[in-house]
């Protein structure tokens, strides 16, 4: 199937934004099939491969109930056919997912809320290999689903943590990742800033701690601004220790990016963190992005915690 259609497999935790991602792909012109049982993915791939199908970009949103072997096998089969396939996995912290279910008043697909009734059905029924997994609380259901999907997450080309993203930001992330076509496809590199007090980004591949740099937060006239402000930027970049840090960091990144690309990595996230994610990490992330772009690398920059 080399040179044939492109496939995107959208998987991940219930409530983490699969529907939003599917809508974003549809906006980009992908043909989206939602809640597709994994055992039918191969049949869809065969139909799409037909010249009469005239479909170039097909997104398959994996259904909630079908996990583990079926989905893993379907992805492996697509890749064995040399199909252009990327797997995006949507994740989010458990507490965020619980809040989303509380807000929407929807039931998690693995939450029965009625385990006594299951017990009445008999131990043999519960132990049946065809029995669907169940949990008696939302938290248990989320953790059960996380466990069931662990192998799929490990296979993903792109992992997006939606815990801090609203629907518009998730749409933008999907557009960044899947908007390219044809020759534009390849390793997508992102540089991001973050605040350690808000947690290390789960999607980060490379993490660099900028908390050793002098902090403009303690400069009264700079404190109200962010690292995007010229005054903050020039102050951070003007520190001798900053210059030394970048002198070591940039050659390392320039040597790593081609190696990741040659290994077939689809998406690379370089994360730079400071305490709050508003000053030092923002200025450094912007500078790293500018220097890499000047050296011919195609990447974009975003700031996770700048508005906190």
PDB file of C-alpha atoms in Angstrom:
ATOM      1  CA  UNK A   1       0.000   0.000   0.000  1.00  0.00           C
ATOM      2  CA  UNK A   2       2.997   2.315  -0.339  1.00  0.00           C
ATOM      3  CA  UNK A   3       1.926   5.625  -1.846  1.00  0.00           C
ATOM      4  CA  UNK A   4      -1.693   4.768  -1.066  1.00  0.00           C
ATOM      5  CA  UNK A   5      -4.152   6.274   1.368  1.00  0.00           C
ATOM      6  CA  UNK A   6      -3.185   7.634   4.764  1.00  0.00           C
ATOM      7  CA  UNK A   7      -4.814   6.259   7.900  1.00  0.00           C
ATOM      8  CA  UNK A   8      -5.215   7.833  11.303  1.00  0.00           C
ATOM      9  CA  UNK A   9      -6.281   5.639  14.222  1.00  0.00           C
ATOM     10  CA  UNK A  10      -7.853   7.677  17.027  1.00  0.00           C
ATOM     11  CA  UNK A  11      -7.840   5.815  20.340  1.00  0.00           C
ATOM     12  CA  UNK A  12      -7.675   6.664  24.004  1.00  0.00           C
ATOM     13  CA  UNK A  13      -9.618   7.023  27.201  1.00  0.00           C
ATOM     14  CA  UNK A  14     -13.341   7.700  27.203  1.00  0.00           C
ATOM     15  CA  UNK A  15     -13.873  11.347  27.981  1.00  0.00           C
ATOM     16  CA  UNK A  16     -10.403  12.364  26.796  1.00  0.00           C
ATOM     17  CA  UNK A  17     -11.695  13.939  23.573  1.00  0.00           C
ATOM     18  CA  UNK A  18     -11.973  11.295  20.866  1.00  0.00           C
ATOM     19  CA  UNK A  19     -15.083  12.944  19.392  1.00  0.00           C
ATOM     20  CA  UNK A  20     -13.416  16.361  19.347  1.00  0.00           C
ATOM     21  CA  UNK A  21     -10.366  14.891  17.615  1.00  0.00           C
ATOM     22  CA  UNK A  22     -12.601  13.134  15.080  1.00  0.00           C
ATOM     23  CA  UNK A  23     -14.417  16.394  14.314  1.00  0.00           C
ATOM     24  CA  UNK A  24     -11.105  18.182  13.868  1.00  0.00           C
ATOM     25  CA  UNK A  25      -9.918  15.544  11.407  1.00  0.00           C
ATOM     26  CA  UNK A  26     -13.175  15.845   9.490  1.00  0.00           C
ATOM     27  CA  UNK A  27     -12.610  19.617   9.286  1.00  0.00           C
ATOM     28  CA  UNK A  28      -9.221  18.867   7.714  1.00  0.00           C
ATOM     29  CA  UNK A  29     -10.863  16.792   5.002  1.00  0.00           C
ATOM     30  CA  UNK A  30     -10.284  13.338   6.458  1.00  0.00           C
ATOM     31  CA  UNK A  31     -13.002  10.737   5.923  1.00  0.00           C
ATOM     32  CA  UNK A  32     -13.931   9.785   9.483  1.00  0.00           C
ATOM     33  CA  UNK A  33     -15.484   6.500  10.594  1.00  0.00           C
ATOM     34  CA  UNK A  34     -16.483   6.694  14.252  1.00  0.00           C
ATOM     35  CA  UNK A  35     -16.734   3.828  16.777  1.00  0.00           C
ATOM     36  CA  UNK A  36     -15.388   1.287  14.313  1.00  0.00           C
ATOM     37  CA  UNK A  37     -14.871  -2.198  15.826  1.00  0.00           C
ATOM     38  CA  UNK A  38     -11.149  -2.989  15.457  1.00  0.00           C
ATOM     39  CA  UNK A  39     -11.764  -6.304  13.695  1.00  0.00           C
ATOM     40  CA  UNK A  40     -13.294  -4.339  10.791  1.00  0.00           C
ATOM     41  CA  UNK A  41     -10.293  -2.040  10.312  1.00  0.00           C
ATOM     42  CA  UNK A  42      -8.646  -4.477   7.895  1.00  0.00           C
ATOM     43  CA  UNK A  43     -11.822  -4.695   5.797  1.00  0.00           C
ATOM     44  CA  UNK A  44     -12.017  -0.906   5.619  1.00  0.00           C
ATOM     45  CA  UNK A  45      -8.351  -0.726   4.589  1.00  0.00           C
ATOM     46  CA  UNK A  46      -9.006  -3.202   1.754  1.00  0.00           C
ATOM     47  CA  UNK A  47     -11.972  -1.173   0.513  1.00  0.00           C
ATOM     48  CA  UNK A  48     -10.079   2.102   0.713  1.00  0.00           C
ATOM     49  CA  UNK A  49      -7.178   0.594  -1.263  1.00  0.00           C
ATOM     50  CA  UNK A  50      -9.503   0.127  -4.240  1.00  0.00           C
ATOM     51  CA  UNK A  51      -9.001   2.826  -6.908  1.00  0.00           C
ATOM     52  CA  UNK A  52     -12.764   3.249  -7.009  1.00  0.00           C
ATOM     53  CA  UNK A  53     -12.812   4.380  -3.378  1.00  0.00           C
ATOM     54  CA  UNK A  54     -11.087   7.689  -4.142  1.00  0.00           C
ATOM     55  CA  UNK A  55     -10.299   8.210  -0.471  1.00  0.00           C
ATOM     56  CA  UNK A  56      -6.863   9.511   0.418  1.00  0.00           C
ATOM     57  CA  UNK A  57      -7.097  10.268   4.131  1.00  0.00           C
ATOM     58  CA  UNK A  58      -9.167   8.018   6.383  1.00  0.00           C
ATOM     59  CA  UNK A  59      -9.516   8.407  10.152  1.00  0.00           C
ATOM     60  CA  UNK A  60     -10.773   5.432  12.150  1.00  0.00           C
ATOM     61  CA  UNK A  61     -12.018   6.169  15.649  1.00  0.00           C
ATOM     62  CA  UNK A  62     -11.722   2.981  17.690  1.00  0.00           C
ATOM     63  CA  UNK A  63     -14.836   1.974  19.608  1.00  0.00           C
ATOM     64  CA  UNK A  64     -14.894   2.012  23.382  1.00  0.00           C
ATOM     65  CA  UNK A  65     -15.726  -1.611  24.112  1.00  0.00           C
ATOM     66  CA  UNK A  66     -13.169  -3.312  21.891  1.00  0.00           C
ATOM     67  CA  UNK A  67      -9.711  -3.256  23.446  1.00  0.00           C
ATOM     68  CA  UNK A  68      -6.348  -4.912  23.637  1.00  0.00           C
ATOM     69  CA  UNK A  69      -5.673  -7.703  21.175  1.00  0.00           C
ATOM     70  CA  UNK A  70      -8.192  -6.696  18.504  1.00  0.00           C
ATOM     71  CA  UNK A  71      -7.015  -3.104  18.198  1.00  0.00           C
ATOM     72  CA  UNK A  72      -3.333  -3.937  18.617  1.00  0.00           C
ATOM     73  CA  UNK A  73      -3.609  -6.640  15.951  1.00  0.00           C
ATOM     74  CA  UNK A  74      -5.434  -4.307  13.548  1.00  0.00           C
ATOM     75  CA  UNK A  75      -2.744  -1.638  13.907  1.00  0.00           C
ATOM     76  CA  UNK A  76       0.031  -4.184  13.422  1.00  0.00           C
ATOM     77  CA  UNK A  77      -1.648  -5.520  10.284  1.00  0.00           C
ATOM     78  CA  UNK A  78      -1.960  -2.055   8.793  1.00  0.00           C
ATOM     79  CA  UNK A  79       1.695  -1.348   9.470  1.00  0.00           C
ATOM     80  CA  UNK A  80       2.729  -4.692   7.997  1.00  0.00           C
ATOM     81  CA  UNK A  81       0.988  -3.639   4.775  1.00  0.00           C
ATOM     82  CA  UNK A  82       3.288  -0.593   4.694  1.00  0.00           C
ATOM     83  CA  UNK A  83       0.237   1.590   5.028  1.00  0.00           C
ATOM     84  CA  UNK A  84       0.804   5.216   6.019  1.00  0.00           C
ATOM     85  CA  UNK A  85      -0.804   4.915   9.437  1.00  0.00           C
ATOM     86  CA  UNK A  86      -0.488   7.088  12.511  1.00  0.00           C
ATOM     87  CA  UNK A  87      -1.998   6.297  15.865  1.00  0.00           C
ATOM     88  CA  UNK A  88      -3.046   9.165  18.105  1.00  0.00           C
ATOM     89  CA  UNK A  89      -3.833   8.315  21.712  1.00  0.00           C
ATOM     90  CA  UNK A  90      -5.824  10.737  23.859  1.00  0.00           C
ATOM     91  CA  UNK A  91      -5.112  10.679  27.564  1.00  0.00           C
ATOM     92  CA  UNK A  92      -6.039  12.771  30.608  1.00  0.00           C
ATOM     93  CA  UNK A  93      -5.538  12.581  34.373  1.00  0.00           C
ATOM     94  CA  UNK A  94      -8.132  10.546  36.227  1.00  0.00           C
ATOM     95  CA  UNK A  95      -9.346  13.509  38.276  1.00  0.00           C
ATOM     96  CA  UNK A  96      -9.996  15.487  35.091  1.00  0.00           C
ATOM     97  CA  UNK A  97     -11.980  12.639  33.547  1.00  0.00           C
ATOM     98  CA  UNK A  98     -14.036  12.246  36.726  1.00  0.00           C
ATOM     99  CA  UNK A  99     -14.870  15.959  36.628  1.00  0.00           C
ATOM    100  CA  UNK A 100     -15.883  15.725  32.967  1.00  0.00           C
ATOM    101  CA  UNK A 101     -18.243  12.850  33.689  1.00  0.00           C
ATOM    102  CA  UNK A 102     -19.703  14.780  36.614  1.00  0.00           C
ATOM    103  CA  UNK A 103     -20.232  17.841  34.410  1.00  0.00           C
ATOM    104  CA  UNK A 104     -21.874  15.943  31.544  1.00  0.00           C
ATOM    105  CA  UNK A 105     -23.780  13.484  33.775  1.00  0.00           C
ATOM    106  CA  UNK A 106     -22.869  10.712  31.358  1.00  0.00           C
ATOM    107  CA  UNK A 107     -21.948   7.199  32.450  1.00  0.00           C
ATOM    108  CA  UNK A 108     -18.525   5.776  31.730  1.00  0.00           C
ATOM    109  CA  UNK A 109     -18.904   2.820  29.316  1.00  0.00           C
ATOM    110  CA  UNK A 110     -17.171   0.470  31.770  1.00  0.00           C
ATOM    111  CA  UNK A 111     -19.100   1.657  34.815  1.00  0.00           C
ATOM    112  CA  UNK A 112     -22.066  -0.541  35.599  1.00  0.00           C
ATOM    113  CA  UNK A 113     -22.811   0.908  39.010  1.00  0.00           C
ATOM    114  CA  UNK A 114     -24.485  -2.419  39.756  1.00  0.00           C
ATOM    115  CA  UNK A 115     -21.952  -5.093  40.574  1.00  0.00           C
ATOM    116  CA  UNK A 116     -24.394  -6.949  42.861  1.00  0.00           C
ATOM    117  CA  UNK A 117     -26.571  -7.622  39.820  1.00  0.00           C
ATOM    118  CA  UNK A 118     -23.519  -8.997  38.035  1.00  0.00           C
ATOM    119  CA  UNK A 119     -22.810 -11.249  40.988  1.00  0.00           C
ATOM    120  CA  UNK A 120     -26.346 -12.569  40.853  1.00  0.00           C
ATOM    121  CA  UNK A 121     -25.705 -13.614  37.254  1.00  0.00           C
ATOM    122  CA  UNK A 122     -23.189 -16.108  38.601  1.00  0.00           C
ATOM    123  CA  UNK A 123     -19.415 -16.433  38.765  1.00  0.00           C
ATOM    124  CA  UNK A 124     -19.311 -18.440  35.540  1.00  0.00           C
ATOM    125  CA  UNK A 125     -20.933 -15.589  33.601  1.00  0.00           C
ATOM    126  CA  UNK A 126     -18.570 -13.019  35.080  1.00  0.00           C
ATOM    127  CA  UNK A 127     -15.550 -15.174  34.248  1.00  0.00           C
ATOM    128  CA  UNK A 128     -16.646 -15.846  30.692  1.00  0.00           C
ATOM    129  CA  UNK A 129     -14.006 -14.841  28.118  1.00  0.00           C
ATOM    130  CA  UNK A 130     -16.722 -12.963  26.245  1.00  0.00           C
ATOM    131  CA  UNK A 131     -17.833 -10.986  29.293  1.00  0.00           C
ATOM    132  CA  UNK A 132     -17.264  -7.240  29.056  1.00  0.00           C
ATOM    133  CA  UNK A 133     -15.099  -5.732  31.824  1.00  0.00           C
ATOM    134  CA  UNK A 134     -17.020  -3.665  34.350  1.00  0.00           C
ATOM    135  CA  UNK A 135     -16.272  -1.435  37.338  1.00  0.00           C
ATOM    136  CA  UNK A 136     -18.412  -0.244  40.203  1.00  0.00           C
ATOM    137  CA  UNK A 137     -17.234   3.390  40.326  1.00  0.00           C
ATOM    138  CA  UNK A 138     -16.210   5.999  37.779  1.00  0.00           C
ATOM    139  CA  UNK A 139     -12.652   6.065  39.119  1.00  0.00           C
ATOM    140  CA  UNK A 140     -12.377   2.274  38.933  1.00  0.00           C
ATOM    141  CA  UNK A 141     -13.800   2.348  35.396  1.00  0.00           C
ATOM    142  CA  UNK A 142     -11.242   4.931  34.271  1.00  0.00           C
ATOM    143  CA  UNK A 143      -8.338   2.992  35.787  1.00  0.00           C
ATOM    144  CA  UNK A 144      -9.634  -0.258  34.281  1.00  0.00           C
ATOM    145  CA  UNK A 145      -9.836   1.360  30.855  1.00  0.00           C
ATOM    146  CA  UNK A 146      -6.347   2.812  31.283  1.00  0.00           C
ATOM    147  CA  UNK A 147      -5.052  -0.687  32.015  1.00  0.00           C
ATOM    148  CA  UNK A 148      -6.904  -2.226  29.076  1.00  0.00           C
ATOM    149  CA  UNK A 149      -5.491   0.363  26.686  1.00  0.00           C
ATOM    150  CA  UNK A 150      -1.884   0.310  27.937  1.00  0.00           C
ATOM    151  CA  UNK A 151      -0.635  -1.683  24.926  1.00  0.00           C
ATOM    152  CA  UNK A 152      -2.394   0.662  22.514  1.00  0.00           C
ATOM    153  CA  UNK A 153      -0.844   3.689  24.209  1.00  0.00           C
ATOM    154  CA  UNK A 154       2.599   2.108  23.848  1.00  0.00           C
ATOM    155  CA  UNK A 155       2.005   1.757  20.088  1.00  0.00           C
ATOM    156  CA  UNK A 156       0.881   5.353  19.600  1.00  0.00           C
ATOM    157  CA  UNK A 157       2.812   7.713  17.362  1.00  0.00           C
ATOM    158  CA  UNK A 158       1.261  10.700  19.116  1.00  0.00           C
ATOM    159  CA  UNK A 159       0.057  10.915  22.723  1.00  0.00           C
ATOM    160  CA  UNK A 160      -1.984  14.011  23.558  1.00  0.00           C
ATOM    161  CA  UNK A 161      -2.734  14.791  27.183  1.00  0.00           C
ATOM    162  CA  UNK A 162      -6.012  16.709  27.052  1.00  0.00           C
ATOM    163  CA  UNK A 163      -6.176  17.413  30.772  1.00  0.00           C
ATOM    164  CA  UNK A 164      -5.255  21.070  30.321  1.00  0.00           C
ATOM    165  CA  UNK A 165      -6.827  21.527  26.889  1.00  0.00           C
ATOM    166  CA  UNK A 166     -10.262  22.872  26.052  1.00  0.00           C
ATOM    167  CA  UNK A 167     -12.022  21.712  22.891  1.00  0.00           C
ATOM    168  CA  UNK A 168     -10.540  24.546  20.828  1.00  0.00           C
ATOM    169  CA  UNK A 169      -6.989  23.832  21.985  1.00  0.00           C
ATOM    170  CA  UNK A 170      -7.407  20.119  21.283  1.00  0.00           C
ATOM    171  CA  UNK A 171      -8.698  20.920  17.820  1.00  0.00           C
ATOM    172  CA  UNK A 172      -5.623  23.083  17.227  1.00  0.00           C
ATOM    173  CA  UNK A 173      -3.332  20.269  18.384  1.00  0.00           C
ATOM    174  CA  UNK A 174      -4.972  17.852  15.961  1.00  0.00           C
ATOM    175  CA  UNK A 175      -4.686  20.428  13.175  1.00  0.00           C
ATOM    176  CA  UNK A 176      -0.979  20.855  13.950  1.00  0.00           C
ATOM    177  CA  UNK A 177      -0.398  17.116  13.842  1.00  0.00           C
ATOM    178  CA  UNK A 178      -2.575  15.990  10.931  1.00  0.00           C
ATOM    179  CA  UNK A 179      -2.884  19.065   8.752  1.00  0.00           C
ATOM    180  CA  UNK A 180       0.166  18.185   6.655  1.00  0.00           C
ATOM    181  CA  UNK A 181      -0.235  16.213   3.441  1.00  0.00           C
ATOM    182  CA  UNK A 182       1.972  14.257   1.083  1.00  0.00           C
ATOM    183  CA  UNK A 183       5.595  15.374   1.208  1.00  0.00           C
ATOM    184  CA  UNK A 184       4.925  17.533   4.248  1.00  0.00           C
ATOM    185  CA  UNK A 185       4.482  14.423   6.379  1.00  0.00           C
ATOM    186  CA  UNK A 186       7.342  13.440   8.599  1.00  0.00           C
ATOM    187  CA  UNK A 187       8.426  14.053  12.147  1.00  0.00           C
ATOM    188  CA  UNK A 188       6.430  16.887  13.665  1.00  0.00           C
ATOM    189  CA  UNK A 189       8.458  18.687  16.301  1.00  0.00           C
ATOM    190  CA  UNK A 190       7.018  20.882  19.018  1.00  0.00           C
ATOM    191  CA  UNK A 191       8.758  23.017  21.610  1.00  0.00           C
ATOM    192  CA  UNK A 192       6.657  23.760  24.669  1.00  0.00           C
ATOM    193  CA  UNK A 193       7.020  25.628  27.939  1.00  0.00           C
ATOM    194  CA  UNK A 194       5.393  24.484  31.167  1.00  0.00           C
ATOM    195  CA  UNK A 195       5.362  25.060  34.913  1.00  0.00           C
ATOM    196  CA  UNK A 196       6.574  22.306  37.212  1.00  0.00           C
ATOM    197  CA  UNK A 197       3.991  23.228  39.824  1.00  0.00           C
ATOM    198  CA  UNK A 198       1.323  22.256  37.282  1.00  0.00           C
ATOM    199  CA  UNK A 199       2.976  18.922  36.457  1.00  0.00           C
ATOM    200  CA  UNK A 200       5.390  17.685  33.798  1.00  0.00           C
ATOM    201  CA  UNK A 201       3.642  17.265  30.394  1.00  0.00           C
ATOM    202  CA  UNK A 202       2.866  13.617  29.747  1.00  0.00           C
ATOM    203  CA  UNK A 203       3.494  13.990  26.025  1.00  0.00           C
ATOM    204  CA  UNK A 204       7.040  15.332  26.496  1.00  0.00           C
ATOM    205  CA  UNK A 205       9.856  13.280  24.962  1.00  0.00           C
ATOM    206  CA  UNK A 206      12.692  15.532  26.125  1.00  0.00           C
ATOM    207  CA  UNK A 207      12.388  17.598  29.323  1.00  0.00           C
ATOM    208  CA  UNK A 208      14.791  20.374  30.339  1.00  0.00           C
ATOM    209  CA  UNK A 209      14.596  22.082  33.721  1.00  0.00           C
ATOM    210  CA  UNK A 210      15.087  25.861  33.544  1.00  0.00           C
ATOM    211  CA  UNK A 211      14.553  26.531  37.238  1.00  0.00           C
ATOM    212  CA  UNK A 212      18.286  27.072  37.780  1.00  0.00           C
ATOM    213  CA  UNK A 213      18.111  30.299  35.741  1.00  0.00           C
ATOM    214  CA  UNK A 214      17.674  33.660  37.518  1.00  0.00           C
ATOM    215  CA  UNK A 215      13.958  34.314  37.964  1.00  0.00           C
ATOM    216  CA  UNK A 216      12.396  37.550  36.634  1.00  0.00           C
ATOM    217  CA  UNK A 217       9.482  36.909  38.981  1.00  0.00           C
ATOM    218  CA  UNK A 218      11.601  38.584  41.658  1.00  0.00           C
ATOM    219  CA  UNK A 219      12.140  41.704  39.533  1.00  0.00           C
ATOM    220  CA  UNK A 220       9.130  43.911  40.401  1.00  0.00           C
ATOM    221  CA  UNK A 221       8.925  45.689  37.052  1.00  0.00           C
ATOM    222  CA  UNK A 222       9.029  42.360  35.141  1.00  0.00           C
ATOM    223  CA  UNK A 223       6.791  40.218  37.355  1.00  0.00           C
ATOM    224  CA  UNK A 224       3.447  41.208  35.706  1.00  0.00           C
ATOM    225  CA  UNK A 225       4.631  40.167  32.252  1.00  0.00           C
ATOM    226  CA  UNK A 226       5.391  36.828  30.613  1.00  0.00           C
ATOM    227  CA  UNK A 227       8.391  35.528  28.738  1.00  0.00           C
ATOM    228  CA  UNK A 228       6.846  36.863  25.517  1.00  0.00           C
ATOM    229  CA  UNK A 229       7.402  40.441  26.701  1.00  0.00           C
ATOM    230  CA  UNK A 230      10.609  41.956  25.237  1.00  0.00           C
ATOM    231  CA  UNK A 231      11.742  43.129  28.659  1.00  0.00           C
ATOM    232  CA  UNK A 232      11.412  39.680  30.239  1.00  0.00           C
ATOM    233  CA  UNK A 233      12.880  37.957  27.189  1.00  0.00           C
ATOM    234  CA  UNK A 234      15.936  40.219  27.072  1.00  0.00           C
ATOM    235  CA  UNK A 235      16.476  39.925  30.831  1.00  0.00           C
ATOM    236  CA  UNK A 236      16.365  36.104  30.778  1.00  0.00           C
ATOM    237  CA  UNK A 237      18.497  35.755  27.656  1.00  0.00           C
ATOM    238  CA  UNK A 238      20.943  38.359  28.929  1.00  0.00           C
ATOM    239  CA  UNK A 239      22.014  36.232  31.893  1.00  0.00           C
ATOM    240  CA  UNK A 240      25.424  34.613  31.530  1.00  0.00           C
ATOM    241  CA  UNK A 241      24.150  31.263  32.763  1.00  0.00           C
ATOM    242  CA  UNK A 242      21.413  31.360  30.092  1.00  0.00           C
ATOM    243  CA  UNK A 243      23.964  31.830  27.330  1.00  0.00           C
ATOM    244  CA  UNK A 244      26.017  28.905  28.662  1.00  0.00           C
ATOM    245  CA  UNK A 245      22.897  26.728  28.869  1.00  0.00           C
ATOM    246  CA  UNK A 246      21.922  27.431  25.259  1.00  0.00           C
ATOM    247  CA  UNK A 247      25.495  26.857  24.072  1.00  0.00           C
ATOM    248  CA  UNK A 248      25.254  23.298  25.357  1.00  0.00           C
ATOM    249  CA  UNK A 249      21.574  22.679  24.581  1.00  0.00           C
ATOM    250  CA  UNK A 250      21.457  23.685  20.930  1.00  0.00           C
ATOM    251  CA  UNK A 251      24.199  21.351  19.615  1.00  0.00           C
ATOM    252  CA  UNK A 252      22.604  18.478  21.516  1.00  0.00           C
ATOM    253  CA  UNK A 253      19.157  19.153  20.020  1.00  0.00           C
ATOM    254  CA  UNK A 254      20.612  19.526  16.532  1.00  0.00           C
ATOM    255  CA  UNK A 255      22.276  16.133  16.838  1.00  0.00           C
ATOM    256  CA  UNK A 256      19.182  14.453  18.315  1.00  0.00           C
ATOM    257  CA  UNK A 257      16.498  15.661  15.882  1.00  0.00           C
ATOM    258  CA  UNK A 258      17.912  13.910  12.779  1.00  0.00           C
ATOM    259  CA  UNK A 259      18.402  10.719  14.796  1.00  0.00           C
ATOM    260  CA  UNK A 260      14.788  10.691  15.987  1.00  0.00           C
ATOM    261  CA  UNK A 261      13.649  11.389  12.426  1.00  0.00           C
ATOM    262  CA  UNK A 262      15.750   8.591  10.957  1.00  0.00           C
ATOM    263  CA  UNK A 263      14.249   6.161  13.478  1.00  0.00           C
ATOM    264  CA  UNK A 264      10.797   6.937  12.075  1.00  0.00           C
ATOM    265  CA  UNK A 265       9.433   8.932  15.009  1.00  0.00           C
ATOM    266  CA  UNK A 266       6.324  10.841  13.949  1.00  0.00           C
ATOM    267  CA  UNK A 267       6.092  13.415  16.703  1.00  0.00           C
ATOM    268  CA  UNK A 268       8.682  14.853  19.077  1.00  0.00           C
ATOM    269  CA  UNK A 269       7.930  17.198  21.963  1.00  0.00           C
ATOM    270  CA  UNK A 270      10.728  19.181  23.601  1.00  0.00           C
ATOM    271  CA  UNK A 271       9.530  20.566  26.929  1.00  0.00           C
ATOM    272  CA  UNK A 272      11.227  23.331  28.923  1.00  0.00           C
ATOM    273  CA  UNK A 273       9.971  23.979  32.422  1.00  0.00           C
ATOM    274  CA  UNK A 274      10.290  26.603  35.125  1.00  0.00           C
ATOM    275  CA  UNK A 275       8.372  26.982  38.370  1.00  0.00           C
ATOM    276  CA  UNK A 276       5.155  28.565  37.088  1.00  0.00           C
ATOM    277  CA  UNK A 277       5.555  28.288  33.315  1.00  0.00           C
ATOM    278  CA  UNK A 278       5.179  32.027  32.630  1.00  0.00           C
ATOM    279  CA  UNK A 279       8.650  33.601  32.503  1.00  0.00           C
ATOM    280  CA  UNK A 280      11.892  31.651  32.092  1.00  0.00           C
ATOM    281  CA  UNK A 281      10.553  28.595  30.285  1.00  0.00           C
ATOM    282  CA  UNK A 282       8.543  30.766  27.877  1.00  0.00           C
ATOM    283  CA  UNK A 283      11.533  32.919  26.957  1.00  0.00           C
ATOM    284  CA  UNK A 284      13.809  29.893  26.542  1.00  0.00           C
ATOM    285  CA  UNK A 285      11.233  27.942  24.507  1.00  0.00           C
ATOM    286  CA  UNK A 286      10.807  30.895  22.144  1.00  0.00           C
ATOM    287  CA  UNK A 287      14.564  31.244  21.742  1.00  0.00           C
ATOM    288  CA  UNK A 288      15.117  27.514  21.165  1.00  0.00           C
ATOM    289  CA  UNK A 289      12.357  27.537  18.540  1.00  0.00           C
ATOM    290  CA  UNK A 290      13.836  30.558  16.776  1.00  0.00           C
ATOM    291  CA  UNK A 291      17.345  29.070  16.712  1.00  0.00           C
ATOM    292  CA  UNK A 292      16.155  25.701  15.415  1.00  0.00           C
ATOM    293  CA  UNK A 293      14.014  27.302  12.706  1.00  0.00           C
ATOM    294  CA  UNK A 294      17.030  29.373  11.629  1.00  0.00           C
ATOM    295  CA  UNK A 295      18.939  26.098  11.281  1.00  0.00           C
ATOM    296  CA  UNK A 296      16.299  24.684   8.934  1.00  0.00           C
ATOM    297  CA  UNK A 297      14.120  22.665  11.307  1.00  0.00           C
ATOM    298  CA  UNK A 298      10.326  22.758  10.908  1.00  0.00           C
ATOM    299  CA  UNK A 299       8.656  23.070  14.304  1.00  0.00           C
ATOM    300  CA  UNK A 300       6.175  25.101  16.299  1.00  0.00           C
ATOM    301  CA  UNK A 301       6.114  26.488  19.818  1.00  0.00           C
ATOM    302  CA  UNK A 302       3.361  26.563  22.425  1.00  0.00           C
ATOM    303  CA  UNK A 303       3.107  27.601  26.056  1.00  0.00           C
ATOM    304  CA  UNK A 304       0.977  25.359  28.241  1.00  0.00           C
ATOM    305  CA  UNK A 305       0.825  27.391  31.444  1.00  0.00           C
ATOM    306  CA  UNK A 306       1.429  30.958  30.320  1.00  0.00           C
ATOM    307  CA  UNK A 307      -2.113  32.059  31.183  1.00  0.00           C
ATOM    308  CA  UNK A 308      -2.226  30.527  34.676  1.00  0.00           C
TER     309      UNK A 308
END
